[in-house]
């Protein structure tokens, strides 16, 4: 539930703004100049704001579509991402967003058409492209407010040569079940062992419901991706990840699977410093405190053993050509 909506004055008449405001008739509406005045204000308390985040409706002016970091991709030669939203209704302890932004408020950029224009422009001049969302938010979790997926599916239906990844933990399948499946749109589920999810993924749907959602999407015909990212270390990780794979692959149709990827838990150095201040007693950050080329992650030997084990177990279950490790550093 949203109790406060900040609205950039310049877009107060935008139809998407009006539509979203109509969904929250009791919310307090506060005009603002630029969203940064609210979002980037100093001395905000991310943890407190996360209890009752406000919604900020804004207009994005530039940098609509960006190149992904090196080593990020699912087989295309040119990889891009775009973020219609900053922050997320879920609260994963390992999430880099809590150390990235001063504020836990949701920022929604309502000028979808500008993102779409830029995607069109790139697709017209480049081949073999993939566009990722869900980098600065969860692609589907706020769909009932944003209608983001419903709005972007026609764009990728038209641009069928480009891949589009929706990265999510949400089980809100409404926009996907209301649209014919598109072979170039991949619904990619982030999955962690149930025990880790219970401990670290507050407000996100449990593993069991994500697996049910995957089954429903595959039955309907949507390409699905599995994202075992981040891989989290604990002393029982071998049992945890073996059980996770057993649960997932007892349901997922591997023939229909688009891709699987995996990456260790890691945070950029500055983000790590901020989250440690937010949770000074959190063991998750104490265990992952080793620097690898600008990123903080586990001790090299632990990370390498863990990835080797998880990769080997995964590759017992899927063909190697569907596997895309996420490298960094
Ligand atoms: S679902 Fe993703 S974006 Fe949302 S809090 Fe968890 S890790 Fe962050």
PDB file of N, CA and C and ligand atoms in Angstrom, residues 88 90-92 94-95 97 137-138 169, ligand 1:
ATOM      1  N   UNK A  88      12.342  -1.674  -4.758  1.00  0.00           N
ATOM      2  CA  UNK A  88      11.586  -2.907  -4.913  1.00  0.00           C
ATOM      3  C   UNK A  88      10.722  -3.153  -3.679  1.00  0.00           C
ATOM      4  N   UNK A  90      10.067  -5.980  -2.339  1.00  0.00           N
ATOM      5  CA  UNK A  90      10.631  -7.050  -1.515  1.00  0.00           C
ATOM      6  C   UNK A  90      11.823  -6.480  -0.740  1.00  0.00           C
ATOM      7  N   UNK A  91      12.315  -7.301   0.190  1.00  0.00           N
ATOM      8  CA  UNK A  91      13.379  -6.796   1.075  1.00  0.00           C
ATOM      9  C   UNK A  91      14.415  -7.899   1.290  1.00  0.00           C
ATOM     10  N   UNK A  92      15.221  -8.134   0.270  1.00  0.00           N
ATOM     11  CA  UNK A  92      16.250  -9.181   0.380  1.00  0.00           C
ATOM     12  C   UNK A  92      17.472  -8.582   1.071  1.00  0.00           C
ATOM     13  N   UNK A  94      20.466  -9.411   0.970  1.00  0.00           N
ATOM     14  CA  UNK A  94      21.671  -9.344   0.141  1.00  0.00           C
ATOM     15  C   UNK A  94      21.549  -8.330  -1.013  1.00  0.00           C
ATOM     16  N   UNK A  95      20.408  -7.636  -1.092  1.00  0.00           N
ATOM     17  CA  UNK A  95      20.157  -6.781  -2.269  1.00  0.00           C
ATOM     18  C   UNK A  95      21.094  -5.567  -2.299  1.00  0.00           C
ATOM     19  N   UNK A  97      20.595  -2.825  -3.794  1.00  0.00           N
ATOM     20  CA  UNK A  97      19.891  -1.538  -3.877  1.00  0.00           C
ATOM     21  C   UNK A  97      19.922  -0.782  -2.547  1.00  0.00           C
ATOM     22  N   UNK A 137      15.270  -2.989  -9.803  1.00  0.00           N
ATOM     23  CA  UNK A 137      13.953  -3.280  -9.225  1.00  0.00           C
ATOM     24  C   UNK A 137      13.645  -4.737  -9.557  1.00  0.00           C
ATOM     25  N   UNK A 138      12.468  -5.222  -9.185  1.00  0.00           N
ATOM     26  CA  UNK A 138      12.003  -6.528  -9.664  1.00  0.00           C
ATOM     27  C   UNK A 138      11.063  -6.229 -10.826  1.00  0.00           C
ATOM     28  N   UNK A 169      11.043 -12.316  -8.803  1.00  0.00           N
ATOM     29  CA  UNK A 169      10.677 -13.327  -7.810  1.00  0.00           C
ATOM     30  C   UNK A 169       9.157 -13.319  -7.650  1.00  0.00           C
TER      31      UNK A 169
HETATM   32  S1  LIG B   1      13.789  -9.066  -5.369  1.00  0.00           S
HETATM   33 FE1  LIG B   1      15.722  -8.379  -6.270  1.00  0.00          FE
HETATM   34  S2  LIG B   1      15.504  -6.154  -6.395  1.00  0.00           S
HETATM   35 FE2  LIG B   1      13.949  -6.886  -4.963  1.00  0.00          FE
HETATM   36  S3  LIG B   1      14.864  -6.711  -2.919  1.00  0.00           S
HETATM   37 FE3  LIG B   1      15.226  -8.798  -3.672  1.00  0.00          FE
HETATM   38  S4  LIG B   1      17.239  -8.732  -4.673  1.00  0.00           S
HETATM   39 FE4  LIG B   1      16.525  -6.612  -4.442  1.00  0.00          FE
END
